[in-house]
Amino acid sequence: MSATIRTETGSTHAAFLGVGAYRPSRLVPNSEVVDAIDSSDEWIQQRSGIKTRRFAGEDETVVSMAVAASQKALDAAGIDAQQVDAVIVATISHLIQTPSAATAIAHALGTAQPAAFDISAACAGFCHGVALANDMVRGGSARHVLVIGVEKLSDITDPTDRGTAFIFADGAGAVVVGPSDSPGIGPVVWGSDGEHYDHIRTPDWRDILAAGGGMPNLSMKGNEVFRWASYGMAKVAQQALDRAGITADQLDVFVPHQANNRITDTMARALRLPDTVRIARDIIDAGNTSAASIPLALDRMIADGEAKSGDLALLIAFGAGLAYAAQVVTVP
């Protein structure tokens, strides 16, 4: 008779234990980007809602910003770095392909050699990381998981590209996911639409080298992405509510990926969110920070008193791939 593999189980439930964020100090108003793209402050605000964004300095990196946000999340959770069993980093702008940013971040935080890896799901990366962390804590492979969304998109954005230059920005946000006595993270609804794989992308490095070098700048088919997100993602958000057993009128907070205020408005109407639901609008002052946008927006809402401990929050993120993920969580 062959031996039987022994398995493990973890906590019955998992939840956010703490949230932290890091915002670069350099504030960049629309007036600084309009000339290079032959645009105007009014056009940018009407098209996206963005008034200002933040760009990291030369001394600020994906790793340094992530470390700063993570330390705040650990402090908020009351967790020592030595208690972190896994570090998951969602990013598309760590310009070293290998090793992962996660291993450097874990070391800088003083952790005890946890599992550490990066995931590439673009703007949807943070919600993917939350889903993984939830399963890890409940499955027994980790007790405390640090999930980080971090981007330095100013490194890979062409300042003369009218379709992207005014949109993307920099920053980092993090959460600690750990055991909970009650459900704090609902089932994830996630997927991808690879038929439109090239709607948001960076070029092949071989093409860059053949053309004589340069940075792998992002490009985006803005109108196509806008239509896909505006009308397709509301269905995903509703599925996340349904799977969590939560109705729109029971929701307290809506934190969509900060891609475009018009997309947010369209989703809110489609979901028939009541006026009592507070909606994240971090994009106005922070721009689109891709994988960092949801934890940055949630941290801002907590700091401003718009999201309170115990509130039910619907998270949904979507972006290149085209990848998406959504879940309902409890605000720590």
CSV table of C-alpha atoms in Angstrom, one decimal:
chain,number,residue,atom,x,y,z
A,1,MET,CA,0.0,0.0,0.0
A,2,SER,CA,1.4,3.4,-1.0
A,3,ALA,CA,1.9,6.1,1.5
A,4,THR,CA,-0.6,9.0,1.7
A,5,ILE,CA,0.5,12.6,1.5
A,6,ARG,CA,-0.3,14.6,4.6
A,7,THR,CA,-2.0,18.0,3.9
A,8,GLU,CA,-2.4,21.1,6.0
A,9,THR,CA,-5.1,23.6,6.6
A,10,GLY,CA,-4.9,27.1,7.8
A,11,SER,CA,-7.2,29.6,9.3
A,12,THR,CA,-10.9,29.3,8.5
A,13,HIS,CA,-11.0,32.9,7.4
A,14,ALA,CA,-8.6,35.6,6.3
A,15,ALA,CA,-8.8,39.4,6.3
A,16,PHE,CA,-6.9,42.6,5.8
A,17,LEU,CA,-5.1,43.4,9.0
A,18,GLY,CA,-3.5,46.6,8.0
A,19,VAL,CA,-3.0,49.0,5.0
A,20,GLY,CA,-0.1,51.2,4.1
A,21,ALA,CA,0.8,53.6,1.3
A,22,TYR,CA,3.7,55.6,-0.1
A,23,ARG,CA,3.3,58.6,-2.4
A,24,PRO,CA,6.3,60.3,-4.0
A,25,SER,CA,6.7,63.9,-2.9
A,26,ARG,CA,6.8,65.4,-6.5
A,27,LEU,CA,3.4,66.6,-7.4
A,28,VAL,CA,2.9,67.0,-11.2
A,29,PRO,CA,-0.1,69.2,-12.3
A,30,ASN,CA,-1.6,68.9,-15.7
A,31,SER,CA,0.2,72.1,-16.7
A,32,GLU,CA,3.5,70.2,-16.7
A,33,VAL,CA,2.4,67.6,-19.2
A,34,VAL,CA,0.1,69.5,-21.6
A,35,ASP,CA,2.7,71.2,-23.9
A,36,ALA,CA,4.4,67.9,-24.8
A,37,ILE,CA,1.1,66.3,-25.9
A,38,ASP,CA,-0.6,69.5,-27.4
A,39,SER,CA,-3.4,69.3,-24.9
A,40,SER,CA,-5.0,71.3,-22.1
A,41,ASP,CA,-5.8,71.0,-18.4
A,42,GLU,CA,-9.5,71.1,-19.3
A,43,TRP,CA,-9.2,68.3,-21.9
A,44,ILE,CA,-7.4,66.0,-19.4
A,45,GLN,CA,-9.9,66.6,-16.6
A,46,GLN,CA,-12.8,66.0,-18.9
A,47,ARG,CA,-11.3,62.8,-20.4
A,48,SER,CA,-10.0,61.2,-17.2
A,49,GLY,CA,-10.7,63.3,-14.1
A,50,ILE,CA,-7.0,63.8,-13.4
A,51,LYS,CA,-5.8,67.1,-12.0
A,52,THR,CA,-2.4,66.1,-10.7
A,53,ARG,CA,-0.3,63.0,-10.4
A,54,ARG,CA,2.9,62.0,-8.6
A,55,PHE,CA,6.2,61.1,-10.1
A,56,ALA,CA,9.0,59.4,-8.2
A,57,GLY,CA,12.5,61.0,-8.1
A,58,GLU,CA,15.6,59.4,-9.4
A,59,ASP,CA,16.5,58.1,-5.9
A,60,GLU,CA,13.0,56.4,-5.5
A,61,THR,CA,12.6,52.9,-6.9
A,62,VAL,CA,10.0,50.2,-7.0
A,63,VAL,CA,11.8,48.5,-4.1
A,64,SER,CA,12.2,51.6,-2.0
A,65,MET,CA,8.6,52.8,-2.4
A,66,ALA,CA,7.3,49.3,-1.7
A,67,VAL,CA,9.4,49.0,1.5
A,68,ALA,CA,8.0,52.3,2.7
A,69,ALA,CA,4.4,51.3,2.1
A,70,SER,CA,4.9,47.8,3.5
A,71,GLN,CA,6.4,49.1,6.8
A,72,LYS,CA,3.3,51.3,7.3
A,73,ALA,CA,1.0,48.3,6.6
A,74,LEU,CA,2.9,46.2,9.0
A,75,ASP,CA,2.7,48.9,11.7
A,76,ALA,CA,-1.0,49.3,11.1
A,77,ALA,CA,-1.5,45.5,11.4
A,78,GLY,CA,0.7,45.3,14.6
A,79,ILE,CA,2.8,42.7,12.8
A,80,ASP,CA,6.6,42.4,13.0
A,81,ALA,CA,8.4,41.8,9.7
A,82,GLN,CA,9.7,38.5,11.1
A,83,GLN,CA,6.1,37.2,11.2
A,84,VAL,CA,5.7,37.6,7.4
A,85,ASP,CA,5.5,34.2,5.7
A,86,ALA,CA,5.1,35.4,2.1
A,87,VAL,CA,5.6,38.6,0.1
A,88,ILE,CA,3.6,39.0,-3.1
A,89,VAL,CA,4.5,42.0,-5.3
A,90,ALA,CA,2.2,43.2,-8.2
A,91,THR,CA,4.1,45.4,-10.6
A,92,ILE,CA,4.9,45.9,-14.3
A,93,SER,CA,7.6,48.6,-13.8
A,94,HIS,CA,10.4,46.7,-12.0
A,95,LEU,CA,12.9,47.0,-14.7
A,96,ILE,CA,15.0,44.1,-13.5
A,97,GLN,CA,13.4,41.1,-15.1
A,98,THR,CA,15.0,38.7,-12.6
A,99,PRO,CA,15.4,38.4,-9.6
A,100,SER,CA,12.0,39.5,-8.4
A,101,ALA,CA,11.5,42.8,-6.6
A,102,ALA,CA,9.8,40.8,-3.8
A,103,THR,CA,13.0,39.2,-2.7
A,104,ALA,CA,14.7,42.5,-2.4
A,105,ILE,CA,11.8,44.0,-0.5
A,106,ALA,CA,11.5,41.1,1.9
A,107,HIS,CA,15.2,41.5,2.7
A,108,ALA,CA,15.0,45.2,3.2
A,109,LEU,CA,12.1,44.8,5.6
A,110,GLY,CA,14.1,42.4,7.7
A,111,THR,CA,11.8,39.4,7.2
A,112,ALA,CA,12.9,35.8,8.0
A,113,GLN,CA,13.4,34.6,4.5
A,114,PRO,CA,9.7,34.2,3.4
A,115,ALA,CA,8.4,33.0,0.1
A,116,ALA,CA,8.7,36.1,-2.2
A,117,PHE,CA,7.6,36.5,-5.7
A,118,ASP,CA,6.3,39.1,-8.3
A,119,ILE,CA,3.1,38.7,-10.3
A,120,SER,CA,2.5,40.4,-13.6
A,121,ALA,CA,-1.2,41.1,-14.0
A,122,ALA,CA,-0.8,44.8,-14.7
A,123,CYS,CA,-3.5,47.0,-13.1
A,124,ALA,CA,-5.3,43.9,-11.9
A,125,GLY,CA,-2.2,42.6,-10.1
A,126,PHE,CA,-3.1,43.8,-6.6
A,127,CYS,CA,-6.5,42.1,-6.5
A,128,HIS,CA,-4.8,38.9,-7.9
A,129,GLY,CA,-2.3,39.1,-5.0
A,130,VAL,CA,-5.2,39.5,-2.5
A,131,ALA,CA,-6.9,36.4,-3.9
A,132,LEU,CA,-3.6,34.4,-3.7
A,133,ALA,CA,-2.9,35.6,-0.1
A,134,ASN,CA,-6.5,34.7,1.0
A,135,ASP,CA,-6.0,31.2,-0.3
A,136,MET,CA,-2.6,30.8,1.2
A,137,VAL,CA,-3.7,31.9,4.7
A,138,ARG,CA,-6.8,29.6,4.5
A,139,GLY,CA,-4.9,26.8,2.9
A,140,GLY,CA,-2.1,26.8,5.5
A,141,SER,CA,0.9,27.7,3.4
A,142,ALA,CA,1.3,31.0,5.1
A,143,ARG,CA,-0.1,32.8,8.2
A,144,HIS,CA,0.7,36.4,7.3
A,145,VAL,CA,1.1,37.5,3.7
A,146,LEU,CA,2.3,40.9,2.6
A,147,VAL,CA,0.6,42.0,-0.6
A,148,ILE,CA,2.1,45.0,-2.4
A,149,GLY,CA,1.1,47.0,-5.5
A,150,VAL,CA,3.9,49.2,-6.7
A,151,GLU,CA,4.7,51.1,-9.8
A,152,LYS,CA,7.2,53.6,-11.2
A,153,LEU,CA,5.3,54.1,-14.5
A,154,SER,CA,7.1,57.4,-15.2
A,155,ASP,CA,10.1,55.2,-16.2
A,156,ILE,CA,8.1,53.6,-19.0
A,157,THR,CA,5.8,56.3,-20.1
A,158,ASP,CA,6.6,58.4,-23.2
A,159,PRO,CA,6.0,62.1,-22.2
A,160,THR,CA,5.0,62.9,-25.8
A,161,ASP,CA,2.4,60.1,-26.2
A,162,ARG,CA,-1.0,61.9,-26.1
A,163,GLY,CA,-2.7,58.6,-25.2
A,164,THR,CA,-0.7,57.8,-22.1
A,165,ALA,CA,1.4,60.7,-20.9
A,166,PHE,CA,-1.3,62.4,-18.8
A,167,ILE,CA,-2.6,59.1,-17.3
A,168,PHE,CA,0.2,57.1,-15.6
A,169,ALA,CA,1.9,57.9,-12.3
A,170,ASP,CA,4.0,56.4,-9.4
A,171,GLY,CA,3.4,55.1,-5.9
A,172,ALA,CA,3.0,52.0,-3.7
A,173,GLY,CA,0.4,50.5,-1.5
A,174,ALA,CA,0.4,47.4,0.7
A,175,VAL,CA,-1.8,45.2,2.9
A,176,VAL,CA,-1.2,42.5,5.4
A,177,VAL,CA,-3.5,39.5,5.0
A,178,GLY,CA,-3.8,37.2,7.9
A,179,PRO,CA,-6.1,35.0,10.0
A,180,SER,CA,-9.5,36.2,11.0
A,181,ASP,CA,-12.3,35.0,13.2
A,182,SER,CA,-14.8,36.0,10.5
A,183,PRO,CA,-14.8,36.2,6.7
A,184,GLY,CA,-12.8,39.3,5.7
A,185,ILE,CA,-12.1,38.5,2.0
A,186,GLY,CA,-14.8,37.3,-0.3
A,187,PRO,CA,-14.5,34.9,-3.3
A,188,VAL,CA,-12.5,36.3,-6.1
A,189,VAL,CA,-14.0,36.7,-9.6
A,190,TRP,CA,-11.2,36.9,-12.0
A,191,GLY,CA,-10.3,36.2,-15.6
A,192,SER,CA,-8.7,37.5,-18.8
A,193,ASP,CA,-9.7,38.5,-22.3
A,194,GLY,CA,-6.6,37.5,-24.3
A,195,GLU,CA,-8.3,38.3,-27.6
A,196,HIS,CA,-7.4,41.9,-26.8
A,197,TYR,CA,-4.0,41.1,-25.5
A,198,ASP,CA,-2.3,44.0,-27.3
A,199,HIS,CA,-4.7,46.8,-26.2
A,200,ILE,CA,-2.2,47.9,-23.4
A,201,ARG,CA,1.4,46.8,-23.8
A,202,THR,CA,5.1,47.5,-23.9
A,203,PRO,CA,7.0,46.5,-27.0
A,204,ASP,CA,9.1,43.3,-27.4
A,205,TRP,CA,12.7,44.0,-26.2
A,206,ARG,CA,14.0,42.5,-29.5
A,207,ASP,CA,12.1,45.2,-31.4
A,208,ILE,CA,13.6,47.9,-29.2
A,209,LEU,CA,17.1,46.6,-29.6
A,210,ALA,CA,16.7,46.3,-33.3
A,211,ALA,CA,15.5,49.9,-33.5
A,212,GLY,CA,18.6,51.1,-31.5
A,213,GLY,CA,17.5,50.9,-27.9
A,214,GLY,CA,15.4,53.1,-25.7
A,215,MET,CA,12.9,52.4,-22.9
A,216,PRO,CA,10.0,49.9,-23.3
A,217,ASN,CA,7.3,52.6,-23.2
A,218,LEU,CA,3.6,51.7,-22.6
A,219,SER,CA,1.1,52.1,-25.4
A,220,MET,CA,-2.6,51.9,-25.1
A,221,LYS,CA,-5.7,51.7,-27.4
A,222,GLY,CA,-7.6,54.1,-25.2
A,223,ASN,CA,-11.0,54.0,-26.8
A,224,GLU,CA,-11.1,50.2,-26.9
A,225,VAL,CA,-10.0,49.8,-23.3
A,226,PHE,CA,-12.5,52.4,-22.2
A,227,ARG,CA,-15.4,50.6,-23.8
A,228,TRP,CA,-14.3,47.2,-22.5
A,229,ALA,CA,-13.9,48.4,-18.9
A,230,SER,CA,-16.9,50.6,-18.8
A,231,TYR,CA,-19.4,48.0,-19.8
A,232,GLY,CA,-17.7,44.6,-19.1
A,233,MET,CA,-16.3,45.3,-15.6
A,234,ALA,CA,-19.7,46.2,-14.0
A,235,LYS,CA,-20.8,42.6,-14.7
A,236,VAL,CA,-17.6,41.3,-13.0
A,237,ALA,CA,-18.2,43.6,-10.0
A,238,GLN,CA,-21.8,42.3,-9.7
A,239,GLN,CA,-20.6,38.8,-9.8
A,240,ALA,CA,-18.1,39.5,-6.9
A,241,LEU,CA,-21.0,41.0,-4.9
A,242,ASP,CA,-23.2,38.0,-5.6
A,243,ARG,CA,-20.5,35.4,-4.7
A,244,ALA,CA,-19.9,37.2,-1.4
A,245,GLY,CA,-23.6,37.3,-0.7
A,246,ILE,CA,-23.6,41.1,-0.5
A,247,THR,CA,-26.1,43.4,-2.1
A,248,ALA,CA,-25.4,46.9,-3.3
A,249,ASP,CA,-27.3,48.5,-0.5
A,250,GLN,CA,-25.2,46.6,2.1
A,251,LEU,CA,-22.0,47.9,0.6
A,252,ASP,CA,-20.2,50.8,2.3
A,253,VAL,CA,-17.2,51.5,0.0
A,254,PHE,CA,-16.5,51.1,-3.7
A,255,VAL,CA,-12.8,51.0,-4.6
A,256,PRO,CA,-12.4,50.5,-8.3
A,257,HIS,CA,-9.0,50.6,-10.1
A,258,GLN,CA,-8.2,54.3,-10.6
A,259,ALA,CA,-8.1,54.3,-14.4
A,260,ASN,CA,-10.7,56.9,-15.3
A,261,ASN,CA,-13.4,58.8,-13.4
A,262,ARG,CA,-15.8,58.2,-16.3
A,263,ILE,CA,-15.3,54.4,-16.1
A,264,THR,CA,-15.9,54.6,-12.3
A,265,ASP,CA,-19.1,56.6,-12.9
A,266,THR,CA,-20.4,54.1,-15.5
A,267,MET,CA,-19.8,51.1,-13.2
A,268,ALA,CA,-21.4,52.8,-10.2
A,269,ARG,CA,-24.6,53.5,-12.3
A,270,ALA,CA,-24.6,49.9,-13.7
A,271,LEU,CA,-24.3,48.5,-10.2
A,272,ARG,CA,-27.0,50.9,-9.0
A,273,LEU,CA,-24.9,51.9,-6.0
A,274,PRO,CA,-26.9,54.0,-3.5
A,275,ASP,CA,-25.7,57.4,-2.5
A,276,THR,CA,-24.6,56.0,0.8
A,277,VAL,CA,-21.7,54.1,-0.8
A,278,ARG,CA,-18.5,56.1,-0.7
A,279,ILE,CA,-16.6,55.9,-4.0
A,280,ALA,CA,-12.8,56.2,-4.3
A,281,ARG,CA,-11.7,59.1,-6.4
A,282,ASP,CA,-7.9,59.0,-5.8
A,283,ILE,CA,-7.2,59.3,-9.5
A,284,ILE,CA,-8.0,63.1,-9.3
A,285,ASP,CA,-4.8,63.7,-7.4
A,286,ALA,CA,-2.8,60.5,-8.0
A,287,GLY,CA,-3.3,59.6,-11.6
A,288,ASN,CA,-3.4,55.9,-12.7
A,289,THR,CA,-0.8,54.0,-10.7
A,290,SER,CA,-1.7,50.6,-12.2
A,291,ALA,CA,-1.1,47.8,-9.6
A,292,ALA,CA,-0.7,50.4,-6.8
A,293,SER,CA,-4.0,52.2,-7.4
A,294,ILE,CA,-6.4,50.2,-5.2
A,295,PRO,CA,-4.3,50.1,-2.0
A,296,LEU,CA,-3.4,53.7,-2.5
A,297,ALA,CA,-7.0,54.7,-2.9
A,298,LEU,CA,-8.1,52.5,0.1
A,299,ASP,CA,-5.4,54.0,2.3
A,300,ARG,CA,-6.6,57.5,1.3
A,301,MET,CA,-10.2,56.7,2.1
A,302,ILE,CA,-9.2,55.3,5.5
A,303,ALA,CA,-7.1,58.4,6.3
A,304,ASP,CA,-9.9,60.7,5.2
A,305,GLY,CA,-12.5,58.8,7.3
A,306,GLU,CA,-14.4,57.7,4.2
A,307,ALA,CA,-13.7,54.0,4.9
A,308,LYS,CA,-14.0,52.9,8.5
A,309,SER,CA,-13.0,49.7,10.2
A,310,GLY,CA,-15.5,46.9,9.6
A,311,ASP,CA,-16.9,48.6,6.4
A,312,LEU,CA,-17.6,46.3,3.4
A,313,ALA,CA,-15.6,47.4,0.4
A,314,LEU,CA,-15.9,46.2,-3.2
A,315,LEU,CA,-12.5,46.1,-5.0
A,316,ILE,CA,-12.2,45.7,-8.8
A,317,ALA,CA,-9.2,46.0,-11.0
A,318,PHE,CA,-8.6,45.6,-14.7
A,319,GLY,CA,-5.9,46.3,-17.2
A,320,ALA,CA,-3.4,44.9,-19.7
A,321,GLY,CA,-3.9,41.4,-20.7
A,322,LEU,CA,-6.8,42.2,-20.6
A,323,ALA,CA,-6.9,40.9,-17.0
A,324,TYR,CA,-9.3,41.6,-14.3
A,325,ALA,CA,-10.2,40.6,-10.7
A,326,ALA,CA,-12.7,41.6,-8.0
A,327,GLN,CA,-13.6,40.8,-4.5
A,328,VAL,CA,-15.4,42.1,-1.4
A,329,VAL,CA,-13.3,42.8,1.6
A,330,THR,CA,-13.7,44.2,5.1
A,331,VAL,CA,-11.8,47.4,5.9
A,332,PRO,CA,-9.3,46.7,8.7
